[in-house]
Coordinates of N, CA and C in Angstrom, one line a residue:
X288 N -3.0 -8.3 -7.1 CA -3.6 -7.0 -6.6 C -4.3 -6.3 -7.7
X289 N -5.5 -6.0 -7.6 CA -6.2 -5.3 -8.7 C -5.9 -3.8 -8.5
X290 N -5.9 -3.0 -9.6 CA -5.5 -1.6 -9.5 C -6.5 -0.8 -10.3
X291 N -6.9 0.3 -9.7 CA -7.7 1.3 -10.4 C -7.0 2.7 -10.2
X292 N -7.1 3.6 -11.1 CA -6.4 4.9 -11.0 C -6.9 5.6 -9.7
X293 N -5.9 6.1 -8.9 CA -6.3 6.8 -7.7 C -5.9 8.2 -7.8
X294 N -6.5 9.0 -6.9 CA -6.2 10.4 -6.9 C -5.9 10.8 -5.4
X295 N -5.3 11.9 -5.2 CA -5.1 12.3 -3.8 C -3.7 12.2 -3.3
X296 N -3.4 12.7 -2.2 CA -2.1 12.7 -1.6 C -1.7 11.4 -1.0
X297 N -0.4 11.1 -0.9 CA 0.0 9.8 -0.2 C -0.2 10.0 1.3
X298 N -0.3 8.8 1.9 CA -0.3 8.8 3.4 C 1.1 9.0 3.9
X299 N 1.4 10.1 4.4 CA 2.8 10.5 4.7 C 2.9 10.9 6.2
X300 N 4.0 10.5 6.8 CA 4.2 10.8 8.2 C 5.7 10.9 8.5
X301 N 6.0 11.5 9.7 CA 7.4 11.5 10.1 C 7.7 10.4 11.1
X302 N 8.8 9.7 10.9 CA 9.1 8.5 11.8 C 10.6 8.7 12.2
X303 N 11.0 7.9 13.2 CA 12.4 7.8 13.6 C 12.9 6.5 13.0
X304 N 14.0 6.6 12.2 CA 14.6 5.4 11.6 C 16.1 5.5 11.6
X305 N 16.7 4.5 12.1 CA 18.2 4.4 12.2 C 18.8 5.6 12.9
X306 N 18.1 6.1 13.9 CA 18.7 7.2 14.7 C 18.4 8.6 14.2
X307 N 17.6 8.7 13.2 CA 17.3 10.0 12.6 C 15.9 10.1 12.1
X308 N 15.4 11.3 11.8 CA 14.1 11.4 11.2 C 14.0 10.9 9.8
X309 N 12.9 10.4 9.4 CA 12.6 10.0 8.0 C 11.2 10.4 7.6
X310 N 11.0 10.7 6.4 CA 9.7 10.9 5.8 C 9.2 9.6 5.2
X311 N 8.1 9.1 5.8 CA 7.6 7.8 5.4 C 6.3 8.0 4.6
X312 N 6.3 7.4 3.4 CA 5.2 7.3 2.6 C 4.6 5.9 2.7
X313 N 3.5 5.7 3.3 CA 3.0 4.3 3.6 C 2.2 3.8 2.4
X314 N 2.4 2.5 2.3 CA 1.6 1.7 1.3 C 0.2 1.6 1.8
X315 N -0.7 1.1 0.9 CA -2.1 1.0 1.2 C -2.4 0.0 2.4
X316 N -3.0 0.5 3.4 CA -3.4 -0.3 4.5 C -4.6 -1.2 4.2
X317 N -5.7 -0.7 3.5 CA -6.8 -1.6 3.2 C -6.4 -2.8 2.3
X318 N -5.5 -2.6 1.3 CA -5.1 -3.7 0.5 C -4.4 -4.8 1.3
X319 N -3.5 -4.4 2.1 CA -2.7 -5.4 2.9 C -3.6 -6.1 4.0
X320 N -4.4 -5.3 4.6 CA -5.3 -5.9 5.7 C -6.3 -6.8 5.1
X321 N -6.8 -6.4 3.9 CA -7.8 -7.3 3.3 C -7.2 -8.7 2.9
X322 N -6.0 -8.6 2.4 CA -5.3 -9.8 2.1 C -5.0 -10.7 3.3
X323 N -4.6 -10.0 4.4 CA -4.4 -10.7 5.7 C -5.7 -11.4 6.2
X324 N -6.8 -10.6 6.1 CA -8.1 -11.1 6.6 C -8.5 -12.3 5.8
X325 N -8.4 -12.2 4.5 CA -8.8 -13.3 3.6 C -8.0 -14.6 3.9
X326 N -6.7 -14.4 4.0 CA -5.8 -15.6 4.2 C -6.1 -16.2 5.6
X327 N -6.3 -15.4 6.6 CA -6.6 -15.9 8.0 C -7.9 -16.7 7.9
X328 N -8.9 -16.1 7.3 CA -10.2 -16.8 7.2 C -10.0 -18.2 6.5
X329 N -9.3 -18.2 5.4 CA -9.1 -19.4 4.6 C -8.4 -20.5 5.4
X330 N -7.4 -20.0 6.2 CA -6.6 -21.0 7.1 C -7.5 -21.6 8.1
X331 N -8.3 -20.8 8.8 CA -9.2 -21.2 9.9 C -10.3 -22.2 9.3
X332 N -10.9 -21.8 8.2 CA -12.0 -22.6 7.6 C -11.4 -24.0 7.1
X333 N -10.3 -23.9 6.4 CA -9.8 -25.1 5.8 C -9.2 -26.1 6.8
X334 N -8.4 -25.6 7.7 CA -7.9 -26.5 8.8 C -8.9 -27.0 9.7
X335 N -9.9 -26.1 10.1 CA -10.9 -26.5 11.0 C -11.8 -27.6 10.3
X336 N -12.1 -27.5 9.1 CA -12.9 -28.5 8.4 C -12.1 -29.8 8.2
X337 N -10.8 -29.7 8.0 CA -9.9 -30.9 7.9 C -9.9 -31.7 9.2
X338 N -9.8 -31.0 10.3 CA -9.8 -31.6 11.6 C -11.1 -32.3 11.9
X339 N -12.2 -31.6 11.6 CA -13.5 -32.2 11.8 C -13.8 -33.4 11.0
X340 N -13.3 -33.4 9.7 CA -13.5 -34.6 8.9 C -12.7 -35.8 9.4
X341 N -11.5 -35.5 9.9 CA -10.6 -36.6 10.4 C -11.3 -37.2 11.7
X342 N -11.9 -36.4 12.5 CA -12.4 -36.8 13.8 C -13.7 -37.5 13.6
X343 N -14.5 -37.1 12.7 CA -15.9 -37.6 12.7 C -16.3 -38.3 11.4
X344 N -15.5 -38.3 10.3 CA -15.9 -39.0 9.1 C -15.3 -40.4 9.1
X345 N -16.0 -41.4 8.6 CA -15.5 -42.7 8.5 C -14.6 -42.9 7.3
X346 N -13.8 -43.9 7.2 CA -13.0 -44.1 6.1 C -11.8 -43.3 6.0
X347 N -11.2 -43.3 4.8 CA -10.0 -42.5 4.5 C -10.4 -41.1 4.2
X348 N -9.9 -40.1 5.0 CA -10.3 -38.7 4.9 C -9.5 -38.0 3.8
X349 N -9.7 -38.4 2.5 CA -9.0 -37.7 1.5 C -9.3 -36.2 1.4
X350 N -10.5 -35.9 1.7 CA -10.9 -34.5 1.6 C -10.2 -33.7 2.6
X351 N -9.9 -34.2 3.8 CA -9.2 -33.5 4.8 C -7.8 -33.2 4.4
X352 N -7.2 -34.2 3.6 CA -5.8 -34.0 3.1 C -5.8 -32.8 2.2
X353 N -6.8 -32.7 1.3 CA -6.8 -31.6 0.3 C -7.0 -30.3 1.1
X354 N -7.9 -30.3 2.1 CA -8.2 -29.1 2.8 C -6.9 -28.6 3.6
X355 N -6.2 -29.6 4.2 CA -5.0 -29.3 4.9 C -3.9 -28.7 3.9
X356 N -3.8 -29.3 2.7 CA -2.9 -28.8 1.7 C -3.1 -27.4 1.3
X357 N -4.4 -27.0 1.4 CA -4.7 -25.6 1.1 C -4.6 -24.7 2.3
X358 N -4.9 -25.2 3.5 CA -4.9 -24.4 4.7 C -3.6 -24.2 5.3
X359 N -2.6 -25.1 5.1 CA -1.3 -24.9 5.7 C -0.5 -23.8 5.2
X360 N -0.5 -23.6 3.8 CA 0.2 -22.4 3.3 C -0.5 -21.1 3.8
X361 N -1.8 -21.1 3.9 CA -2.5 -19.9 4.4 C -2.1 -19.6 5.9
X362 N -2.0 -20.7 6.7 CA -1.5 -20.6 8.1 C -0.1 -20.1 8.1
X363 N 0.8 -20.6 7.2 CA 2.1 -20.1 7.2 C 2.2 -18.6 6.8
X364 N 1.3 -18.2 6.0 CA 1.3 -16.8 5.6 C 1.0 -15.9 6.9
X365 N 0.0 -16.4 7.6 CA -0.4 -15.7 8.8 C 0.8 -15.6 9.8
X366 N 1.5 -16.7 10.0 CA 2.6 -16.7 10.9 C 3.7 -15.7 10.4
X367 N 3.9 -15.7 9.1 CA 4.9 -14.7 8.6 C 4.5 -13.3 8.8
X368 N 3.2 -13.0 8.8 CA 2.7 -11.6 9.1 C 3.0 -11.3 10.5
X369 N 2.7 -12.3 11.4 CA 2.8 -12.1 12.9 C 4.3 -11.9 13.2
X370 N 5.2 -12.5 12.6 CA 6.6 -12.4 12.9 C 7.3 -11.2 12.2
X371 N 6.5 -10.6 11.3 CA 7.1 -9.4 10.6 C 7.8 -9.7 9.3
X372 N 7.8 -11.0 8.8 CA 8.3 -11.3 7.5 C 7.5 -10.8 6.4
X373 N 6.2 -10.7 6.6 CA 5.3 -10.0 5.6 C 4.7 -8.9 6.3
X374 N 4.8 -7.7 5.7 CA 4.2 -6.5 6.4 C 3.8 -5.5 5.4
X375 N 3.0 -4.5 5.9 CA 2.6 -3.4 5.0 C 3.8 -2.6 4.6
X376 N 3.9 -2.3 3.3 CA 5.1 -1.6 2.8 C 5.1 -0.1 3.1
X377 N 6.2 0.4 2.7 CA 6.4 1.9 2.8 C 7.7 2.3 2.1
X378 N 7.8 3.6 1.8 CA 9.0 4.2 1.3 C 9.5 5.2 2.4
X379 N 10.7 5.1 2.7 CA 11.3 6.0 3.7 C 12.4 6.8 3.1
X380 N 12.2 8.1 3.1 CA 13.1 9.1 2.5 C 13.8 9.8 3.6
X381 N 15.1 9.8 3.5 CA 16.0 10.5 4.5 C 17.0 11.3 3.7
X382 N 17.7 12.2 4.3 CA 18.7 13.0 3.6 C 19.8 12.2 3.0
X383 N 19.9 10.9 3.4 CA 21.0 10.1 2.9 C 20.5 9.2 1.7
X384 N 19.3 8.8 1.7 CA 18.9 7.9 0.7 C 17.4 7.5 0.8
X385 N 17.0 6.5 -0.1 CA 15.6 6.0 -0.1 C 15.6 4.6 0.2
X386 N 14.8 4.2 1.1 CA 14.6 2.8 1.5 C 13.2 2.3 1.2
X387 N 13.1 1.2 0.5 CA 11.8 0.6 0.2 C 11.6 -0.6 1.2
X388 N 10.4 -0.6 1.8 CA 10.0 -1.8 2.5 C 8.8 -2.3 1.8
X389 N 9.0 -3.4 1.0 CA 7.9 -4.0 0.4 C 7.2 -5.0 1.3
X390 N 6.3 -5.8 0.7 CA 5.6 -6.8 1.6 C 6.6 -7.9 2.0
X391 N 7.6 -8.2 1.2 CA 8.5 -9.3 1.5 C 10.0 -9.0 1.2
X392 N 10.3 -7.7 0.9 CA 11.7 -7.3 0.6 C 12.0 -6.0 1.3
X393 N 13.3 -5.7 1.4 CA 13.8 -4.4 1.8 C 14.9 -4.1 0.8
X394 N 14.9 -2.8 0.4 CA 15.9 -2.3 -0.6 C 16.3 -0.9 -0.3
X395 N 17.6 -0.6 -0.4 CA 18.1 0.8 -0.1 C 19.1 1.3 -1.1
X396 N 18.9 2.5 -1.5 CA 19.9 3.2 -2.4 C 20.2 4.5 -1.8
X397 N 21.5 4.9 -1.6 CA 21.8 6.2 -1.2 C 21.6 7.2 -2.4
X398 N 21.2 8.4 -2.1 CA 20.9 9.4 -3.1 C 22.1 9.5 -4.1
X399 N 23.3 9.4 -3.6 CA 24.5 9.6 -4.5 C 24.6 8.5 -5.5
X400 N 23.9 7.4 -5.2 CA 23.9 6.2 -6.2 C 22.7 6.2 -7.1
X401 N 21.8 7.2 -7.0 CA 20.6 7.2 -7.8 C 20.9 7.9 -9.1
X402 N 20.7 7.2 -10.2 CA 21.0 7.7 -11.5 C 19.7 8.4 -12.2
X403 N 18.6 8.1 -11.7 CA 17.4 8.7 -12.2 C 16.1 8.0 -11.7
X404 N 15.0 8.6 -12.0 CA 13.7 8.0 -11.6 C 12.8 7.9 -12.9
X405 N 12.4 6.8 -13.3 CA 11.6 6.5 -14.5 C 10.2 6.0 -14.2
X406 N 9.3 6.4 -15.0 CA 7.9 5.9 -15.0 C 7.8 4.7 -16.0
X407 N 7.3 3.6 -15.5 CA 7.2 2.4 -16.4 C 5.7 2.0 -16.3
X408 N 5.2 1.4 -17.4 CA 3.8 1.0 -17.4 C 3.7 -0.4 -17.9
X409 N 3.2 -1.3 -17.1 CA 3.0 -2.7 -17.5 C 1.5 -3.1 -17.3
X410 N 0.7 -2.2 -17.8 CA -0.8 -2.4 -17.6 C -1.2 -1.7 -16.3
X411 N -0.2 -1.3 -15.5 CA -0.4 -0.5 -14.3 C 0.9 0.3 -14.2
X412 N 0.9 1.5 -13.5 CA 2.1 2.3 -13.4 C 3.0 1.8 -12.4
X413 N 4.3 1.8 -12.7 CA 5.4 1.5 -11.8 C 6.4 2.7 -11.8
X414 N 7.1 2.8 -10.7 CA 8.2 3.8 -10.6 C 9.5 3.1 -10.4
X415 N 10.5 3.3 -11.2 CA 11.7 2.7 -11.0 C 12.8 3.7 -10.6
X416 N 13.4 3.6 -9.4 CA 14.5 4.4 -9.0 C 15.7 3.7 -9.4
X417 N 16.4 4.2 -10.4 CA 17.5 3.5 -11.0 C 18.8 3.8 -10.3
X418 N 19.6 2.8 -10.0 CA 20.9 3.0 -9.4 C 22.0 3.0 -10.4
X419 N 23.2 3.6 -10.1 CA 24.3 3.6 -11.0 C 24.9 2.1 -11.0
X420 N 25.7 1.8 -12.0 CA 26.2 0.4 -12.0 C 27.1 0.1 -10.8
X421 N 27.7 1.1 -10.2 CA 28.5 0.8 -9.0 C 27.8 1.2 -7.7
X422 N 26.5 1.2 -7.7 CA 25.7 1.7 -6.6 C 25.9 0.9 -5.3
X423 N 25.9 1.6 -4.2 CA 26.0 0.9 -2.9 C 24.6 0.4 -2.5
X424 N 24.1 -0.6 -3.2 CA 22.7 -1.1 -3.1 C 22.6 -2.2 -2.1
X425 N 21.8 -2.0 -1.1 CA 21.5 -3.0 -0.1 C 20.1 -3.6 -0.3
X426 N 20.0 -4.9 -0.2 CA 18.7 -5.5 -0.4 C 18.6 -6.8 0.3
X427 N 17.5 -7.2 0.7 CA 17.3 -8.6 1.3 C 15.8 -9.0 1.2
X428 N 15.6 -10.2 1.3 CA 14.2 -10.7 1.4 C 13.9 -10.9 2.9
X429 N 12.7 -10.5 3.3 CA 12.3 -10.7 4.7 C 11.5 -11.9 5.0
X430 N 11.1 -12.7 3.9 CA 10.4 -13.9 4.1 C 11.0 -15.0 3.2
X431 N 11.4 -16.1 3.7 CA 11.9 -17.2 3.0 C 10.8 -18.1 2.3
X432 N 9.6 -18.0 2.8 CA 8.5 -18.8 2.3 C 7.7 -18.2 1.1
X433 N 7.6 -16.8 1.2 CA 6.8 -16.1 0.2 C 7.6 -15.1 -0.5
X434 N 7.3 -15.0 -1.8 CA 8.0 -13.9 -2.6 C 6.9 -13.1 -3.3
X435 N 6.4 -12.2 -2.6 CA 5.3 -11.3 -3.0 C 5.8 -10.1 -3.8
X436 N 7.1 -9.8 -3.7 CA 7.7 -8.7 -4.4 C 8.8 -9.2 -5.2
X437 N 9.0 -8.6 -6.4 CA 10.2 -8.9 -7.2 C 11.4 -8.1 -6.7
X438 N 12.5 -8.8 -6.6 CA 13.8 -8.2 -6.2 C 14.7 -8.3 -7.5
X439 N 14.8 -7.1 -8.1 CA 15.6 -7.1 -9.4 C 17.0 -7.5 -9.2
X440 N 17.6 -8.0 -10.3 CA 19.1 -8.4 -10.2 C 20.0 -7.2 -10.3
X441 N 19.6 -6.1 -10.7 CA 20.4 -4.9 -10.8 C 20.0 -3.8 -9.8
X442 N 20.8 -2.8 -9.6 CA 20.4 -1.8 -8.6 C 19.2 -0.9 -9.0
X443 N 18.0 -1.4 -8.7 CA 16.8 -0.7 -9.0 C 15.8 -0.9 -7.9
X444 N 15.1 0.2 -7.5 CA 14.0 0.1 -6.5 C 12.7 0.1 -7.4
X445 N 12.0 -1.0 -7.5 CA 10.8 -1.0 -8.3 C 9.6 -0.8 -7.3
X446 N 8.8 0.2 -7.6 CA 7.7 0.6 -6.8 C 6.4 0.4 -7.5
X447 N 5.6 -0.5 -7.0 CA 4.3 -0.9 -7.6 C 3.3 0.1 -7.1
X448 N 2.8 0.9 -8.0 CA 1.9 2.0 -7.6 C 0.5 1.5 -7.2
X449 N 0.2 0.2 -7.5 CA -1.1 -0.3 -7.0 C -1.1 -0.5 -5.5
X450 N 0.0 -0.5 -4.9 CA 0.1 -0.7 -3.5 C 0.0 0.6 -2.7
X451 N -0.2 1.7 -3.3 CA -0.2 3.0 -2.7 C -1.5 3.7 -3.0
X452 N -2.2 4.2 -1.9 CA -3.5 4.8 -2.1 C -3.2 6.3 -2.4
X453 N -2.6 6.6 -3.6 CA -2.4 8.0 -3.9 C -2.3 8.1 -5.4
X454 N -2.2 9.3 -5.9 CA -2.0 9.5 -7.3 C -0.6 9.1 -7.7
X455 N -0.4 8.1 -8.6 CA 0.9 7.6 -9.0 C 1.8 8.7 -9.6
X456 N 1.1 9.7 -10.3 CA 1.9 10.8 -10.9 C 2.5 11.7 -9.8
X457 N 1.7 11.9 -8.7 CA 2.3 12.7 -7.6 C 3.4 11.9 -6.9
X458 N 3.2 10.6 -6.7 CA 4.3 9.8 -6.1 C 5.6 9.9 -6.9
X459 N 5.4 9.8 -8.2 CA 6.6 9.9 -9.1 C 7.2 11.3 -9.0
X460 N 6.4 12.3 -8.9 CA 7.0 13.7 -8.8 C 7.8 13.9 -7.5
X461 N 7.3 13.3 -6.4 CA 8.0 13.4 -5.2 C 9.4 12.8 -5.3
X462 N 9.4 11.6 -5.8 CA 10.7 10.9 -5.9 C 11.6 11.6 -6.9
X463 N 11.1 12.0 -8.0 CA 11.9 12.7 -9.0 C 12.5 14.0 -8.4
X464 N 11.6 14.7 -7.6 CA 12.1 16.0 -7.1 C 13.3 15.9 -6.2
X465 N 13.2 14.9 -5.2 CA 14.3 14.8 -4.3 C 15.5 14.1 -5.0
X466 N 15.3 13.3 -6.0 CA 16.4 12.7 -6.7 C 17.2 13.8 -7.5
X467 N 16.4 14.8 -8.0 CA 17.0 15.8 -8.8 C 17.5 17.1 -8.1
X468 N 17.1 17.2 -6.8 CA 17.4 18.4 -6.1 C 18.1 18.1 -4.7
X469 N 19.4 17.9 -4.8 CA 20.2 17.5 -3.6 C 20.0 18.5 -2.4
X470 N 19.9 19.8 -2.8 CA 19.8 20.8 -1.7 C 18.5 20.7 -0.9
X471 N 17.5 20.1 -1.5 CA 16.2 20.0 -0.8 C 16.1 18.7 0.1
X472 N 17.1 17.8 0.0 CA 17.0 16.6 0.7 C 17.2 16.8 2.2
X473 N 17.8 17.9 2.6 CA 18.0 18.2 4.0 C 16.7 18.3 4.8
X474 N 15.6 18.6 4.1 CA 14.3 18.7 4.8 C 13.6 17.4 5.0
X475 N 14.1 16.3 4.4 CA 13.5 15.0 4.6 C 13.6 14.6 6.0
X476 N 12.5 14.1 6.6 CA 12.5 13.7 8.0 C 12.0 14.9 8.8
X477 N 11.5 16.0 8.2 CA 11.0 17.1 8.9 C 9.6 17.5 8.4
X478 N 8.9 18.4 9.1 CA 7.6 18.8 8.7 C 7.7 19.5 7.3
X479 N 8.8 20.1 7.0 CA 8.9 20.8 5.7 C 8.7 19.9 4.5
X480 N 9.2 18.7 4.6 CA 8.9 17.8 3.5 C 7.5 17.4 3.4
X481 N 6.8 17.1 4.5 CA 5.4 16.8 4.5 C 4.6 17.9 3.9
X482 N 4.9 19.1 4.3 CA 4.1 20.3 3.8 C 4.4 20.5 2.3
X483 N 5.6 20.3 1.9 CA 5.9 20.4 0.4 C 5.0 19.4 -0.4
X484 N 4.9 18.2 0.1 CA 4.2 17.2 -0.7 C 2.7 17.6 -0.7
X485 N 2.2 18.0 0.4 CA 0.7 18.4 0.5 C 0.5 19.6 -0.4
X486 N 1.4 20.5 -0.5 CA 1.3 21.7 -1.3 C 1.5 21.4 -2.8
X487 N 2.0 20.2 -3.1 CA 2.4 19.8 -4.5 C 3.5 20.8 -5.0
X488 N 4.4 21.3 -4.1 CA 5.4 22.2 -4.4 C 6.6 21.4 -4.9
X489 N 6.6 20.8 -6.1 CA 7.6 19.9 -6.5 C 8.2 20.3 -7.8
X490 N 8.2 21.6 -8.0 CA 8.9 22.2 -9.2 C 10.4 22.4 -8.8
X491 N 11.1 23.0 -9.8 CA 12.5 23.3 -9.6 C 12.6 24.4 -8.5
X492 N 13.3 24.2 -7.4 CA 13.3 25.2 -6.3 C 14.1 26.5 -6.7
X493 N 14.9 26.4 -7.8 CA 15.6 27.6 -8.3 C 14.7 28.4 -9.2

């Protein structure tokens, strides 16, 4: 995924999750949909050409084997998208904790297990929500075929800022604010949290 510095507020909305309201910060739709469109096109073109060569070309259709070898993984990707194993990501913030839905992973840390929020740079900005050593950390892969997200071995939620159409500094400040201010977490899942983010009211509430 190519990244360029972005500005602006995150795409944020209120959703119902696990029987209660949650503040959802959605990952980039254009990036995910572009990847899906390119993969679908590659699958259709490669497999269609492979079938045509098998049906109408004389001799051993080695080219069709190569095209099928390329097209089948693309087709499998499309199937994973359709069944929900690969999907557009999001961060869901509730009064209880933070849940990450990546393209191919899910990860959850309760706020009481969050030790801090760190900014990391690997040529592009990342945000790491660090868990305590004894954190009640839940995680799983949603696709067995594709590993498009890294699932760290220790309690950490790694957020790739390239996948969000917003200012990475603002996204960091949102997570740091709620990690550092337990009394403000009660507003998560309500309009108050959305308004706070849009106002950039992320300083110390005291």
